[in-house]
Amino acid sequence: MKKRTLKKSLAVFLTIGLLLSFISCGGDAEGRGNYFITILTGPTSGIFFPIGGAFSSHLGSIGYRTSVTATGATLENIRLLMGGQGELAIAMSDAVSQAYNAHGAFEGEAPADNLRVMMGLWPNYVQIVTTADSGIRTFEDLRGRRVGVGAPGSGVELNARLVFEAHGMSYDDIIPDFLAYGQAIEQMQNGLADAAFVTSGLGNATIRQLSFTREIHFIPIEGEGLERLMATHPYFVASVIPREVFDTAVDTVTASVMNVMLVDENLPSSVVYDLLENIYSEAGLAHIHTAHAVAAEHIRLETALRGLGAFTLHDGAAEFFRARGLID
């Protein structure tokens, strides 16, 4: 009896020791193996999926059990994460704000005050594209024109609505086409639309395709309109579309909105800290940067909190960024 009791006590002691080691040292391969990390991304044809896949494969290489799930992107990811069907989720921060405050696409739902942010990822630029021969040069010139504003309830359409409001305008001032931006640009190619909202990373393939057949022009978001947009919705930041991206005549001032990595609030702080410590390691960034040029340009520690002032960080993320002097 004494031997069995001694063995049982030793087993308990070793188990506690392993857990304490995981918590105090940021995790080891055995401790990490206790956690399954599902990363919710987007369609396989988009940017979310390959970058999410790189996160998954790197975290898998250090001992976590991981998977990457293709989804309908931001709105679906938020709802899946809130429903406990994932641990990490890529999402556009404007939609996260709407979920927090139960408006826009989340009108009538309970506020998602349990959403937590782990890190910022890369900016989506609000690119309002038209053709050089359209005569449209300012945002106000869109009045009376046919404009692709994005599929209903999509991240693009959410952005479009807010940008119109910031300029003291609404869809009543235009002829709106509620089409995904690929379809809207196809309409432009066929002479059936005058402009289209495309919220994405720079170098978007559908805009590039249009530029092969038509001379394109970007409509700026600037001046008072941009100031009102950022004052009302602080997740927007002023940005520039460089002329060399699409060989346009000039650089274009616009707004961008950050993509963020959401995290299940129930994931332990020690695990979230360990995830970030390994993501922002030299090996982690090198691996993630290979997934896409957008990741290589924007996913880095010094920009991890850009545009995230309105959101609640997971406790483990707050501890990580505080230790590196990025927050008080």
mmCIF file of C-alpha atoms in Angstrom, residues 6-327:
data_model
loop_
_atom_site.group_PDB
_atom_site.id
_atom_site.type_symbol
_atom_site.label_atom_id
_atom_site.label_comp_id
_atom_site.label_asym_id
_atom_site.label_seq_id
_atom_site.Cartn_x
_atom_site.Cartn_y
_atom_site.Cartn_z
ATOM 1 C CA LEU A 6 4.217 6.719 -3.014
ATOM 2 C CA LYS A 7 3.925 6.060 -6.778
ATOM 3 C CA LYS A 8 0.603 7.933 -6.930
ATOM 4 C CA SER A 9 2.083 10.897 -5.064
ATOM 5 C CA LEU A 10 5.084 10.911 -7.378
ATOM 6 C CA ALA A 11 2.817 10.889 -10.457
ATOM 7 C CA VAL A 12 0.813 13.833 -9.110
ATOM 8 C CA PHE A 13 4.016 15.691 -8.300
ATOM 9 C CA LEU A 14 5.386 15.144 -11.822
ATOM 10 C CA THR A 15 2.114 16.263 -13.424
ATOM 11 C CA ILE A 16 2.059 19.463 -11.380
ATOM 12 C CA GLY A 17 5.716 20.007 -12.219
ATOM 13 C CA LEU A 18 5.033 19.745 -15.953
ATOM 14 C CA LEU A 19 2.158 22.208 -15.734
ATOM 15 C CA LEU A 20 4.216 24.668 -13.717
ATOM 16 C CA SER A 21 7.042 24.328 -16.200
ATOM 17 C CA PHE A 22 4.631 25.128 -19.059
ATOM 18 C CA ILE A 23 3.253 28.168 -17.280
ATOM 19 C CA SER A 24 6.561 29.597 -16.077
ATOM 20 C CA CYS A 25 8.724 28.850 -19.117
ATOM 21 C CA GLY A 26 6.280 29.667 -21.906
ATOM 22 C CA GLY A 27 5.501 26.004 -22.644
ATOM 23 C CA ASP A 28 7.407 22.966 -23.879
ATOM 24 C CA ALA A 29 6.536 20.487 -26.608
ATOM 25 C CA GLU A 30 4.709 18.163 -24.209
ATOM 26 C CA GLY A 31 2.729 20.979 -22.569
ATOM 27 C CA ARG A 32 1.827 22.513 -25.912
ATOM 28 C CA GLY A 33 0.516 19.175 -27.094
ATOM 29 C CA ASN A 34 -2.334 19.522 -24.607
ATOM 30 C CA TYR A 35 -3.829 22.340 -26.703
ATOM 31 C CA PHE A 36 -5.537 22.088 -30.093
ATOM 32 C CA ILE A 37 -5.418 25.386 -31.991
ATOM 33 C CA THR A 38 -7.897 25.730 -34.872
ATOM 34 C CA ILE A 39 -7.289 28.857 -36.981
ATOM 35 C CA LEU A 40 -10.307 30.280 -38.830
ATOM 36 C CA THR A 41 -9.264 32.005 -42.049
ATOM 37 C CA GLY A 42 -11.162 32.698 -45.294
ATOM 38 C CA PRO A 43 -11.722 31.298 -48.793
ATOM 39 C CA THR A 44 -8.860 29.244 -50.193
ATOM 40 C CA SER A 45 -8.512 31.783 -53.024
ATOM 41 C CA GLY A 46 -7.904 34.731 -50.683
ATOM 42 C CA ILE A 47 -5.067 36.047 -48.507
ATOM 43 C CA PHE A 48 -6.461 34.949 -45.128
ATOM 44 C CA PHE A 49 -6.100 31.237 -45.919
ATOM 45 C CA PRO A 50 -2.386 30.942 -46.791
ATOM 46 C CA ILE A 51 -1.322 33.286 -43.988
ATOM 47 C CA GLY A 52 -3.490 31.432 -41.477
ATOM 48 C CA GLY A 53 -1.981 28.216 -42.790
ATOM 49 C CA ALA A 54 1.516 29.529 -42.076
ATOM 50 C CA PHE A 55 0.520 30.354 -38.492
ATOM 51 C CA SER A 56 -0.887 26.849 -38.142
ATOM 52 C CA SER A 57 2.160 25.059 -39.530
ATOM 53 C CA HIS A 58 4.588 27.076 -37.403
ATOM 54 C CA LEU A 59 2.650 26.489 -34.201
ATOM 55 C CA GLY A 60 2.417 22.819 -35.132
ATOM 56 C CA SER A 61 6.183 22.684 -35.549
ATOM 57 C CA ILE A 62 6.723 23.737 -31.919
ATOM 58 C CA GLY A 63 4.375 21.145 -30.457
ATOM 59 C CA TYR A 64 0.798 22.478 -30.610
ATOM 60 C CA ARG A 65 -1.862 20.397 -32.309
ATOM 61 C CA THR A 66 -3.203 22.686 -35.023
ATOM 62 C CA SER A 67 -5.507 22.924 -38.010
ATOM 63 C CA VAL A 68 -6.513 25.649 -40.457
ATOM 64 C CA THR A 69 -10.128 26.044 -41.557
ATOM 65 C CA ALA A 70 -11.307 27.727 -44.770
ATOM 66 C CA THR A 71 -14.351 29.928 -44.101
ATOM 67 C CA GLY A 72 -16.354 32.808 -45.538
ATOM 68 C CA ALA A 73 -13.874 35.129 -43.762
ATOM 69 C CA THR A 74 -14.499 37.910 -41.234
ATOM 70 C CA LEU A 75 -18.180 37.742 -40.305
ATOM 71 C CA GLU A 76 -18.300 33.954 -40.258
ATOM 72 C CA ASN A 77 -15.040 33.805 -38.318
ATOM 73 C CA ILE A 78 -16.370 36.089 -35.593
ATOM 74 C CA ARG A 79 -19.507 33.998 -35.172
ATOM 75 C CA LEU A 80 -17.593 30.700 -35.240
ATOM 76 C CA LEU A 81 -15.121 31.929 -32.629
ATOM 77 C CA MET A 82 -17.933 33.160 -30.387
ATOM 78 C CA GLY A 83 -19.568 29.752 -30.789
ATOM 79 C CA GLY A 84 -16.462 27.975 -29.562
ATOM 80 C CA GLN A 85 -15.596 26.497 -32.975
ATOM 81 C CA GLY A 86 -12.044 27.815 -33.140
ATOM 82 C CA GLU A 87 -9.239 29.199 -31.020
ATOM 83 C CA LEU A 88 -7.798 31.842 -33.382
ATOM 84 C CA ALA A 89 -9.592 33.782 -36.133
ATOM 85 C CA ILE A 90 -8.510 36.366 -38.701
ATOM 86 C CA ALA A 91 -10.951 39.273 -39.007
ATOM 87 C CA MET A 92 -11.207 42.862 -40.218
ATOM 88 C CA SER A 93 -11.221 45.223 -37.250
ATOM 89 C CA ASP A 94 -14.205 47.285 -38.415
ATOM 90 C CA ALA A 95 -16.389 44.186 -38.259
ATOM 91 C CA VAL A 96 -14.943 43.343 -34.839
ATOM 92 C CA SER A 97 -16.020 46.805 -33.664
ATOM 93 C CA GLN A 98 -19.524 46.216 -35.009
ATOM 94 C CA ALA A 99 -19.685 42.891 -33.162
ATOM 95 C CA TYR A 100 -18.540 44.617 -29.948
ATOM 96 C CA ASN A 101 -21.271 47.227 -30.268
ATOM 97 C CA ALA A 102 -24.024 45.098 -31.853
ATOM 98 C CA HIS A 103 -24.577 47.322 -34.866
ATOM 99 C CA GLY A 104 -24.120 47.053 -38.627
ATOM 100 C CA ALA A 105 -23.874 43.394 -39.586
ATOM 101 C CA PHE A 106 -24.496 42.471 -35.923
ATOM 102 C CA GLU A 107 -27.574 44.667 -35.409
ATOM 103 C CA GLY A 108 -30.026 43.023 -32.996
ATOM 104 C CA GLU A 109 -27.467 40.569 -31.599
ATOM 105 C CA ALA A 110 -25.983 40.612 -28.114
ATOM 106 C CA PRO A 111 -22.794 42.708 -27.874
ATOM 107 C CA ALA A 112 -19.764 40.464 -28.362
ATOM 108 C CA ASP A 113 -17.928 41.822 -25.340
ATOM 109 C CA ASN A 114 -16.204 38.467 -24.929
ATOM 110 C CA LEU A 115 -14.136 38.954 -28.100
ATOM 111 C CA ARG A 116 -10.423 39.320 -27.438
ATOM 112 C CA VAL A 117 -7.649 40.452 -29.775
ATOM 113 C CA MET A 118 -4.261 38.751 -29.803
ATOM 114 C CA MET A 119 -2.375 40.869 -32.354
ATOM 115 C CA GLY A 120 -2.661 43.095 -35.392
ATOM 116 C CA LEU A 121 -1.815 41.556 -38.763
ATOM 117 C CA TRP A 122 -1.829 43.694 -41.915
ATOM 118 C CA PRO A 123 -3.874 46.609 -43.238
ATOM 119 C CA ASN A 124 -6.672 46.360 -45.758
ATOM 120 C CA TYR A 125 -6.628 49.477 -47.912
ATOM 121 C CA VAL A 126 -9.924 51.058 -48.941
ATOM 122 C CA GLN A 127 -9.289 51.267 -52.685
ATOM 123 C CA ILE A 128 -12.014 53.103 -54.590
ATOM 124 C CA VAL A 129 -11.103 52.355 -58.161
ATOM 125 C CA THR A 130 -12.429 54.027 -61.284
ATOM 126 C CA THR A 131 -11.181 54.506 -64.815
ATOM 127 C CA ALA A 132 -9.243 57.555 -65.939
ATOM 128 C CA ASP A 133 -11.922 58.409 -68.514
ATOM 129 C CA SER A 134 -14.802 58.356 -65.987
ATOM 130 C CA GLY A 135 -14.270 61.986 -64.979
ATOM 131 C CA ILE A 136 -14.441 60.985 -61.303
ATOM 132 C CA ARG A 137 -11.636 62.642 -59.346
ATOM 133 C CA THR A 138 -13.051 63.320 -55.852
ATOM 134 C CA PHE A 139 -15.330 61.379 -53.557
ATOM 135 C CA GLU A 140 -18.133 63.884 -54.149
ATOM 136 C CA ASP A 141 -17.900 63.136 -57.874
ATOM 137 C CA LEU A 142 -19.490 59.750 -57.129
ATOM 138 C CA ARG A 143 -22.903 61.424 -56.823
ATOM 139 C CA GLY A 144 -25.302 59.985 -59.363
ATOM 140 C CA ARG A 145 -22.828 57.328 -60.541
ATOM 141 C CA ARG A 146 -23.136 53.544 -60.464
ATOM 142 C CA VAL A 147 -20.793 52.246 -57.760
ATOM 143 C CA GLY A 148 -19.980 48.708 -56.652
ATOM 144 C CA VAL A 149 -20.141 48.842 -52.851
ATOM 145 C CA GLY A 150 -19.519 45.180 -52.025
ATOM 146 C CA ALA A 151 -21.730 42.193 -51.345
ATOM 147 C CA PRO A 152 -24.422 42.866 -48.710
ATOM 148 C CA GLY A 153 -22.983 42.546 -45.196
ATOM 149 C CA SER A 154 -19.439 41.950 -46.444
ATOM 150 C CA GLY A 155 -16.419 43.712 -44.979
ATOM 151 C CA VAL A 156 -16.136 45.766 -48.163
ATOM 152 C CA GLU A 157 -19.743 46.922 -47.923
ATOM 153 C CA LEU A 158 -19.328 47.791 -44.233
ATOM 154 C CA ASN A 159 -16.367 49.996 -45.157
ATOM 155 C CA ALA A 160 -18.213 51.649 -48.043
ATOM 156 C CA ARG A 161 -21.165 52.597 -45.860
ATOM 157 C CA LEU A 162 -18.904 54.195 -43.230
ATOM 158 C CA VAL A 163 -16.882 56.112 -45.819
ATOM 159 C CA PHE A 164 -20.069 57.572 -47.339
ATOM 160 C CA GLU A 165 -21.270 58.620 -43.871
ATOM 161 C CA ALA A 166 -17.926 60.329 -43.169
ATOM 162 C CA HIS A 167 -18.425 62.403 -46.323
ATOM 163 C CA GLY A 168 -21.989 63.380 -45.377
ATOM 164 C CA MET A 169 -23.383 61.110 -48.084
ATOM 165 C CA SER A 170 -25.264 57.825 -48.329
ATOM 166 C CA TYR A 171 -26.234 55.217 -50.888
ATOM 167 C CA ASP A 172 -29.143 57.492 -51.781
ATOM 168 C CA ASP A 173 -26.587 59.754 -53.488
ATOM 169 C CA ILE A 174 -25.388 57.028 -55.872
ATOM 170 C CA ILE A 175 -26.683 54.021 -57.792
ATOM 171 C CA PRO A 176 -25.333 51.227 -55.588
ATOM 172 C CA ASP A 177 -24.421 47.797 -56.938
ATOM 173 C CA PHE A 178 -24.275 45.276 -54.104
ATOM 174 C CA LEU A 179 -21.705 43.046 -55.761
ATOM 175 C CA ALA A 180 -18.509 41.392 -54.581
ATOM 176 C CA TYR A 181 -15.634 43.477 -55.841
ATOM 177 C CA GLY A 182 -14.609 40.936 -58.458
ATOM 178 C CA GLN A 183 -18.069 41.174 -60.021
ATOM 179 C CA ALA A 184 -18.122 44.965 -59.679
ATOM 180 C CA ILE A 185 -14.824 45.293 -61.536
ATOM 181 C CA GLU A 186 -16.138 42.986 -64.239
ATOM 182 C CA GLN A 187 -19.063 45.405 -64.570
ATOM 183 C CA MET A 188 -16.561 48.244 -64.958
ATOM 184 C CA GLN A 189 -14.730 46.331 -67.676
ATOM 185 C CA ASN A 190 -18.031 45.985 -69.526
ATOM 186 C CA GLY A 191 -18.872 49.678 -69.124
ATOM 187 C CA LEU A 192 -21.770 48.934 -66.739
ATOM 188 C CA ALA A 193 -20.331 50.574 -63.601
ATOM 189 C CA ASP A 194 -18.313 53.713 -62.884
ATOM 190 C CA ALA A 195 -16.390 52.810 -59.734
ATOM 191 C CA ALA A 196 -15.943 50.048 -57.175
ATOM 192 C CA PHE A 197 -14.893 49.719 -53.554
ATOM 193 C CA VAL A 198 -12.154 47.144 -53.028
ATOM 194 C CA THR A 199 -10.987 46.695 -49.440
ATOM 195 C CA SER A 200 -7.925 44.455 -49.534
ATOM 196 C CA GLY A 201 -4.176 44.395 -49.406
ATOM 197 C CA LEU A 202 -2.284 46.280 -52.076
ATOM 198 C CA GLY A 203 -1.669 44.577 -55.408
ATOM 199 C CA ASN A 204 -5.187 43.130 -55.570
ATOM 200 C CA ALA A 205 -5.414 40.779 -58.570
ATOM 201 C CA THR A 206 -8.835 41.979 -59.749
ATOM 202 C CA ILE A 207 -7.702 45.623 -59.849
ATOM 203 C CA ARG A 208 -4.572 44.546 -61.680
ATOM 204 C CA GLN A 209 -6.688 42.706 -64.224
ATOM 205 C CA LEU A 210 -8.695 45.899 -64.850
ATOM 206 C CA SER A 211 -5.459 47.870 -65.243
ATOM 207 C CA PHE A 212 -4.408 45.596 -68.100
ATOM 208 C CA THR A 213 -7.315 46.810 -70.256
ATOM 209 C CA ARG A 214 -8.147 50.278 -68.871
ATOM 210 C CA GLU A 215 -6.186 53.153 -67.386
ATOM 211 C CA ILE A 216 -7.245 53.206 -63.745
ATOM 212 C CA HIS A 217 -7.508 55.961 -61.158
ATOM 213 C CA PHE A 218 -8.048 55.771 -57.397
ATOM 214 C CA ILE A 219 -10.508 58.140 -55.722
ATOM 215 C CA PRO A 220 -8.850 59.595 -52.615
ATOM 216 C CA ILE A 221 -10.264 59.564 -49.105
ATOM 217 C CA GLU A 222 -8.702 62.694 -47.673
ATOM 218 C CA GLY A 223 -9.266 66.007 -45.902
ATOM 219 C CA GLU A 224 -12.294 66.406 -43.660
ATOM 220 C CA GLY A 225 -13.830 63.147 -44.843
ATOM 221 C CA LEU A 226 -10.797 61.168 -43.728
ATOM 222 C CA GLU A 227 -10.555 63.085 -40.449
ATOM 223 C CA ARG A 228 -14.219 62.385 -39.622
ATOM 224 C CA LEU A 229 -13.816 58.727 -40.538
ATOM 225 C CA MET A 230 -10.833 58.275 -38.190
ATOM 226 C CA ALA A 231 -12.389 60.333 -35.392
ATOM 227 C CA THR A 232 -15.625 58.340 -35.474
ATOM 228 C CA HIS A 233 -14.049 54.939 -36.122
ATOM 229 C CA PRO A 234 -10.516 54.896 -34.638
ATOM 230 C CA TYR A 235 -9.635 51.553 -36.218
ATOM 231 C CA PHE A 236 -9.211 53.422 -39.526
ATOM 232 C CA VAL A 237 -5.777 54.904 -40.166
ATOM 233 C CA ALA A 238 -4.523 57.244 -42.886
ATOM 234 C CA SER A 239 -2.599 55.418 -45.605
ATOM 235 C CA VAL A 240 -1.245 55.871 -49.108
ATOM 236 C CA ILE A 241 -1.615 53.743 -52.230
ATOM 237 C CA PRO A 242 1.799 54.242 -53.883
ATOM 238 C CA ARG A 243 1.663 55.046 -57.595
ATOM 239 C CA GLU A 244 4.027 52.214 -58.455
ATOM 240 C CA VAL A 245 1.640 49.498 -57.200
ATOM 241 C CA PHE A 246 -0.620 49.847 -60.248
ATOM 242 C CA ASP A 247 1.412 52.350 -62.276
ATOM 243 C CA THR A 248 -1.083 55.151 -61.622
ATOM 244 C CA ALA A 249 -0.256 58.804 -62.247
ATOM 245 C CA VAL A 250 -0.011 59.783 -58.557
ATOM 246 C CA ASP A 251 0.087 58.399 -55.026
ATOM 247 C CA THR A 252 -3.428 58.274 -53.515
ATOM 248 C CA VAL A 253 -4.313 59.132 -49.921
ATOM 249 C CA THR A 254 -6.886 56.752 -48.475
ATOM 250 C CA ALA A 255 -7.872 54.921 -45.284
ATOM 251 C CA SER A 256 -6.919 51.445 -44.214
ATOM 252 C CA VAL A 257 -8.349 49.141 -41.587
ATOM 253 C CA MET A 258 -6.278 46.514 -39.823
ATOM 254 C CA ASN A 259 -6.892 42.818 -39.939
ATOM 255 C CA VAL A 260 -6.511 41.308 -36.487
ATOM 256 C CA MET A 261 -6.033 37.888 -34.979
ATOM 257 C CA LEU A 262 -8.873 37.196 -32.573
ATOM 258 C CA VAL A 263 -8.433 34.640 -29.829
ATOM 259 C CA ASP A 264 -10.806 32.600 -27.688
ATOM 260 C CA GLU A 265 -10.990 34.423 -24.353
ATOM 261 C CA ASN A 266 -10.925 31.049 -22.561
ATOM 262 C CA LEU A 267 -7.484 30.126 -23.871
ATOM 263 C CA PRO A 268 -5.128 30.419 -20.864
ATOM 264 C CA SER A 269 -2.987 33.544 -20.660
ATOM 265 C CA SER A 270 0.169 31.419 -20.492
ATOM 266 C CA VAL A 271 -0.743 29.792 -23.802
ATOM 267 C CA VAL A 272 -1.494 33.099 -25.548
ATOM 268 C CA TYR A 273 1.801 34.522 -24.246
ATOM 269 C CA ASP A 274 3.607 31.443 -25.554
ATOM 270 C CA LEU A 275 1.894 31.701 -28.956
ATOM 271 C CA LEU A 276 3.016 35.318 -29.347
ATOM 272 C CA GLU A 277 6.522 34.637 -28.089
ATOM 273 C CA ASN A 278 6.954 32.002 -30.789
ATOM 274 C CA ILE A 279 5.111 33.872 -33.556
ATOM 275 C CA TYR A 280 7.364 36.910 -33.048
ATOM 276 C CA SER A 281 10.530 34.844 -32.759
ATOM 277 C CA GLU A 282 13.013 35.002 -35.631
ATOM 278 C CA ALA A 283 11.977 31.538 -36.800
ATOM 279 C CA GLY A 284 8.270 32.284 -36.448
ATOM 280 C CA LEU A 285 8.341 35.484 -38.483
ATOM 281 C CA ALA A 286 10.583 33.913 -41.130
ATOM 282 C CA HIS A 287 8.057 31.103 -41.585
ATOM 283 C CA ILE A 288 4.956 33.324 -41.626
ATOM 284 C CA HIS A 289 6.558 35.834 -44.001
ATOM 285 C CA THR A 290 6.941 33.130 -46.650
ATOM 286 C CA ALA A 291 3.147 32.741 -46.886
ATOM 287 C CA HIS A 292 2.469 35.999 -48.753
ATOM 288 C CA ALA A 293 4.169 39.301 -49.601
ATOM 289 C CA VAL A 294 1.580 41.120 -47.460
ATOM 290 C CA ALA A 295 2.659 39.105 -44.411
ATOM 291 C CA ALA A 296 6.328 39.778 -45.124
ATOM 292 C CA GLU A 297 5.707 43.514 -45.318
ATOM 293 C CA HIS A 298 3.377 44.043 -42.389
ATOM 294 C CA ILE A 299 3.478 41.289 -39.745
ATOM 295 C CA ARG A 300 6.123 42.465 -37.297
ATOM 296 C CA LEU A 301 6.280 43.284 -33.610
ATOM 297 C CA GLU A 302 6.607 47.059 -33.949
ATOM 298 C CA THR A 303 3.264 47.361 -35.804
ATOM 299 C CA ALA A 304 1.393 44.699 -33.841
ATOM 300 C CA LEU A 305 -0.848 47.188 -32.022
ATOM 301 C CA ARG A 306 -1.457 49.708 -34.819
ATOM 302 C CA GLY A 307 -5.137 50.681 -35.038
ATOM 303 C CA LEU A 308 -6.151 48.447 -32.105
ATOM 304 C CA GLY A 309 -6.825 51.118 -29.483
ATOM 305 C CA ALA A 310 -10.580 50.461 -29.431
ATOM 306 C CA PHE A 311 -10.251 46.732 -28.718
ATOM 307 C CA THR A 312 -9.659 44.563 -25.661
ATOM 308 C CA LEU A 313 -6.470 42.534 -25.738
ATOM 309 C CA HIS A 314 -6.468 39.034 -24.297
ATOM 310 C CA ASP A 315 -4.767 39.118 -20.878
ATOM 311 C CA GLY A 316 -1.917 36.965 -22.180
ATOM 312 C CA ALA A 317 -1.410 39.315 -25.132
ATOM 313 C CA ALA A 318 -1.454 42.371 -22.860
ATOM 314 C CA GLU A 319 1.192 40.734 -20.670
ATOM 315 C CA PHE A 320 3.333 39.932 -23.716
ATOM 316 C CA PHE A 321 3.207 43.437 -25.219
ATOM 317 C CA ARG A 322 3.668 45.068 -21.804
ATOM 318 C CA ALA A 323 6.838 43.040 -21.241
ATOM 319 C CA ARG A 324 8.180 44.458 -24.497
ATOM 320 C CA GLY A 325 7.327 48.063 -23.627
ATOM 321 C CA LEU A 326 4.605 48.451 -26.264
ATOM 322 C CA ILE A 327 1.835 49.208 -23.753
#
